[in-house]
Coordinates of C-alpha atoms in Angstrom, one line a residue:
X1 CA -20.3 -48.4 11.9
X2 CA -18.7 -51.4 10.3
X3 CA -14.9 -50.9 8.4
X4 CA -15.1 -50.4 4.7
X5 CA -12.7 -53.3 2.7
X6 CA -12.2 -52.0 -0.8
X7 CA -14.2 -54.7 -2.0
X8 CA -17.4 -53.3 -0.5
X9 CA -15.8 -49.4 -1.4
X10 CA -15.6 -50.5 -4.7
X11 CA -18.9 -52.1 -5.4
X12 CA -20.7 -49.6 -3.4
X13 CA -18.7 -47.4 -5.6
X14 CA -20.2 -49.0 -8.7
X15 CA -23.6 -48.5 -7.2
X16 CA -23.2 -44.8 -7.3
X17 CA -22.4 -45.0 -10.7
X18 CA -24.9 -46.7 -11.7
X19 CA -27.3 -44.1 -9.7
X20 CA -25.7 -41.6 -11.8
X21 CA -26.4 -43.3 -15.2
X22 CA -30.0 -43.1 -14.0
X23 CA -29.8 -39.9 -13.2
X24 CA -28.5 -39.0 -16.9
X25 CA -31.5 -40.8 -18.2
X26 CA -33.8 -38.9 -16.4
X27 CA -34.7 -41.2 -13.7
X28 CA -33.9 -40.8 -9.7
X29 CA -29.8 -41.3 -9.3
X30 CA -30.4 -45.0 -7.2
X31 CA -28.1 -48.1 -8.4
X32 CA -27.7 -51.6 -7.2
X33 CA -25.1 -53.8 -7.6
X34 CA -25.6 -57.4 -6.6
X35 CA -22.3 -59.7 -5.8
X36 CA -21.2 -63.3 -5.2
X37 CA -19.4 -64.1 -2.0
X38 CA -16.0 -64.1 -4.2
X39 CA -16.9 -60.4 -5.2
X40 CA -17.9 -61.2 -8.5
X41 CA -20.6 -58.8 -10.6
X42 CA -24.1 -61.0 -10.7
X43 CA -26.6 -58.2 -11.7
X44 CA -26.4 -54.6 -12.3
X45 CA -29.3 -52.4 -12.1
X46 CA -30.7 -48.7 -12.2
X47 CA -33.6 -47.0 -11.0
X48 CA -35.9 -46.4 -14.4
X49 CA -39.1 -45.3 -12.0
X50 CA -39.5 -42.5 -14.9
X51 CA -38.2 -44.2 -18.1
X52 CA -40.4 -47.7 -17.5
X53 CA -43.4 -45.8 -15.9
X54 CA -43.4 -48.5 -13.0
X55 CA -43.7 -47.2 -9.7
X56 CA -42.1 -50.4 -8.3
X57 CA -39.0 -50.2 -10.9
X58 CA -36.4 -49.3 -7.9
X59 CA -32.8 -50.4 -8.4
X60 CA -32.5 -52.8 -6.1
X61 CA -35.9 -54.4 -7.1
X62 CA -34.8 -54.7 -10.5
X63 CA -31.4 -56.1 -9.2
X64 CA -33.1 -58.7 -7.0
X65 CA -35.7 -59.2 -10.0
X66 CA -33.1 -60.4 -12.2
X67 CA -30.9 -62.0 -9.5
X68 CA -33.7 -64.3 -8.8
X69 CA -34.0 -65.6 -12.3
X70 CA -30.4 -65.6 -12.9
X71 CA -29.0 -67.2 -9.7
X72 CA -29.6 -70.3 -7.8
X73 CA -31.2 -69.6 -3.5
X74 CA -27.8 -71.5 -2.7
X75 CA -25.7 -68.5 -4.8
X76 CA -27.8 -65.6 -3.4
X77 CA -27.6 -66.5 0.4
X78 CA -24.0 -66.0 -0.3
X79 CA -24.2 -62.6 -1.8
X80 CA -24.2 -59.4 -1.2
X81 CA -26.5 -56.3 -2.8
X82 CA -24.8 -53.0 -3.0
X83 CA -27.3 -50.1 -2.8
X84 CA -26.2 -46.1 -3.3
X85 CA -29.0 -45.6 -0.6
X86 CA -30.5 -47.5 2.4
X87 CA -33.2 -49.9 0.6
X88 CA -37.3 -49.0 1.6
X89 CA -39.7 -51.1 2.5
X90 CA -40.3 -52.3 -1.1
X91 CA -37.4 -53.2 -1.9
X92 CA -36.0 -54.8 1.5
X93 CA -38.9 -56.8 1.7
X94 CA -37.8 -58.5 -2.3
X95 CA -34.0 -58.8 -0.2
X96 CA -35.5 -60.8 1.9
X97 CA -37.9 -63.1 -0.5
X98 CA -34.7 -63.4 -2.8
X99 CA -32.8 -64.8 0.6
X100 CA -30.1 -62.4 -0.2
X101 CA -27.8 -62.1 2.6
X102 CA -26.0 -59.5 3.1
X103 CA -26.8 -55.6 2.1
X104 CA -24.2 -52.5 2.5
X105 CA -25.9 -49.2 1.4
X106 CA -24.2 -45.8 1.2
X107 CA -27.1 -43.4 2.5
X108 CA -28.8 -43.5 5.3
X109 CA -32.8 -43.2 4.7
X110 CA -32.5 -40.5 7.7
X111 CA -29.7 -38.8 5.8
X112 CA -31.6 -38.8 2.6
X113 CA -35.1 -37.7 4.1
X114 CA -33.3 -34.9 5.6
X115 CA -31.3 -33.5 2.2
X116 CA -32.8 -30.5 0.3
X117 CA -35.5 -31.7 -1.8
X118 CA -36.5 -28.4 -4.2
X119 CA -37.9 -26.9 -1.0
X120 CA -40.3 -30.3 -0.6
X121 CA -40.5 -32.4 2.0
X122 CA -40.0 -35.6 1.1
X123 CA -42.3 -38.2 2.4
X124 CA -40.3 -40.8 4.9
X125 CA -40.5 -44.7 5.1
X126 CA -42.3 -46.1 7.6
X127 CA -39.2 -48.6 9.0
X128 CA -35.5 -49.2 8.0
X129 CA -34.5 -51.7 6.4
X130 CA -32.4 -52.8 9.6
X131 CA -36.5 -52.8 11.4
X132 CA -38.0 -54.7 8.5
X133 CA -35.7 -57.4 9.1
X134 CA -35.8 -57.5 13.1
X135 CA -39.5 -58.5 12.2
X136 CA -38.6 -61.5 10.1
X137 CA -36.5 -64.9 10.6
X138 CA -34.4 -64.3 7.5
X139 CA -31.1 -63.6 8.9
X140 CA -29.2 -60.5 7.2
X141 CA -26.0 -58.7 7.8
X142 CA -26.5 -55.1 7.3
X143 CA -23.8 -53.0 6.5
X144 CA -24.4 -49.3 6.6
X145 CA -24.1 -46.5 5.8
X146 CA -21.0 -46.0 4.4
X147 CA -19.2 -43.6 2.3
X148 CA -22.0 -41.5 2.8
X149 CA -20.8 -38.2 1.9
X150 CA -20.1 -39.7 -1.7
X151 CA -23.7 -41.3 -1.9
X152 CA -25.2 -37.7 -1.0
X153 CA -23.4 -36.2 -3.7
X154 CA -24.8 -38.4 -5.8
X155 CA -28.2 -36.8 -4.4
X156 CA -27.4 -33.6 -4.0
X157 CA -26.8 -33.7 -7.7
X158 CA -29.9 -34.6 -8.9
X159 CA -31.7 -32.2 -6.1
X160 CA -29.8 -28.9 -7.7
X161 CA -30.9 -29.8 -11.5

């Protein structure tokens, strides 16, 4: 496992928050923050799955969404997206278009798959994130998990409500 600065503590901290906020608005607790190389905020996003009644309106798709518009390829090669857990398919897959790279996530997906879910199972993802991108020629550094105790909490959570 890679070292933690307290840049990437921080900002992956500020994910979690953010996975809490959409937690308090009724959606699953997942936030993503996404930074310049100097650690500066770009885009801030929250899952709002429930709230937008898009199945596609993860938190790091939303990030990457906005990122897109908002940023220049030049400025998002450069910068880093913070996720409170491991990105899916979906959502590394929109990484990768928006040329984004560098990811650090908190929770693992195996971690996450494997956390009480109301007595459900919850269905996995096919690959991690680290897999989708051994399949492509975008290069990526992944960074991950980390803090993952604190990310689960964030889970666990939402889980005992």
């Amino acid at each position: 496992m890679n070292a933690v600065t307290e840049a990437d503590a921080a900002l992956l901290r500020r994910a979690f928050s953010l996975a809490l906020a959409a937690k308090q608005r009724g959606n699953h607790p997942f936030g993503a923050v996404i930074a310049s190389s100097s650690g500066d905020i770009l885009v801030e996003a929250e899952n709002t799955v429930a709230t937008s009644g898009s199945v596609t309106a993860h938190a790091e798709l939303n990030a990457v969404s906005r990122a897109s518009v908002a940023c220049s390829p030049e400025t998002l090669v450069r910068s880093t997206i913070y996720c409170s857990t491991e990105p899916c398919s979906i959502c590394a897959s929109a990484i990768r278009w928006a040329g984004i790279g560098r990811i650090v996530f908190g929770l693992s997906q195996s971690r996450f798959r494997n956390m009480d879910n109301k007595g459900q199972p919850k269905e996995p993802n096919d690959f991690t994130c680290r897999e989708m991108f051994d399949r492509t020629a975008h290069a990526v550094e992944i960074v991950g998990p980390l803090l993952e105790d604190e990310a689960q909490a964030v889970h666990a959570a939402f889980w005992r409500t």
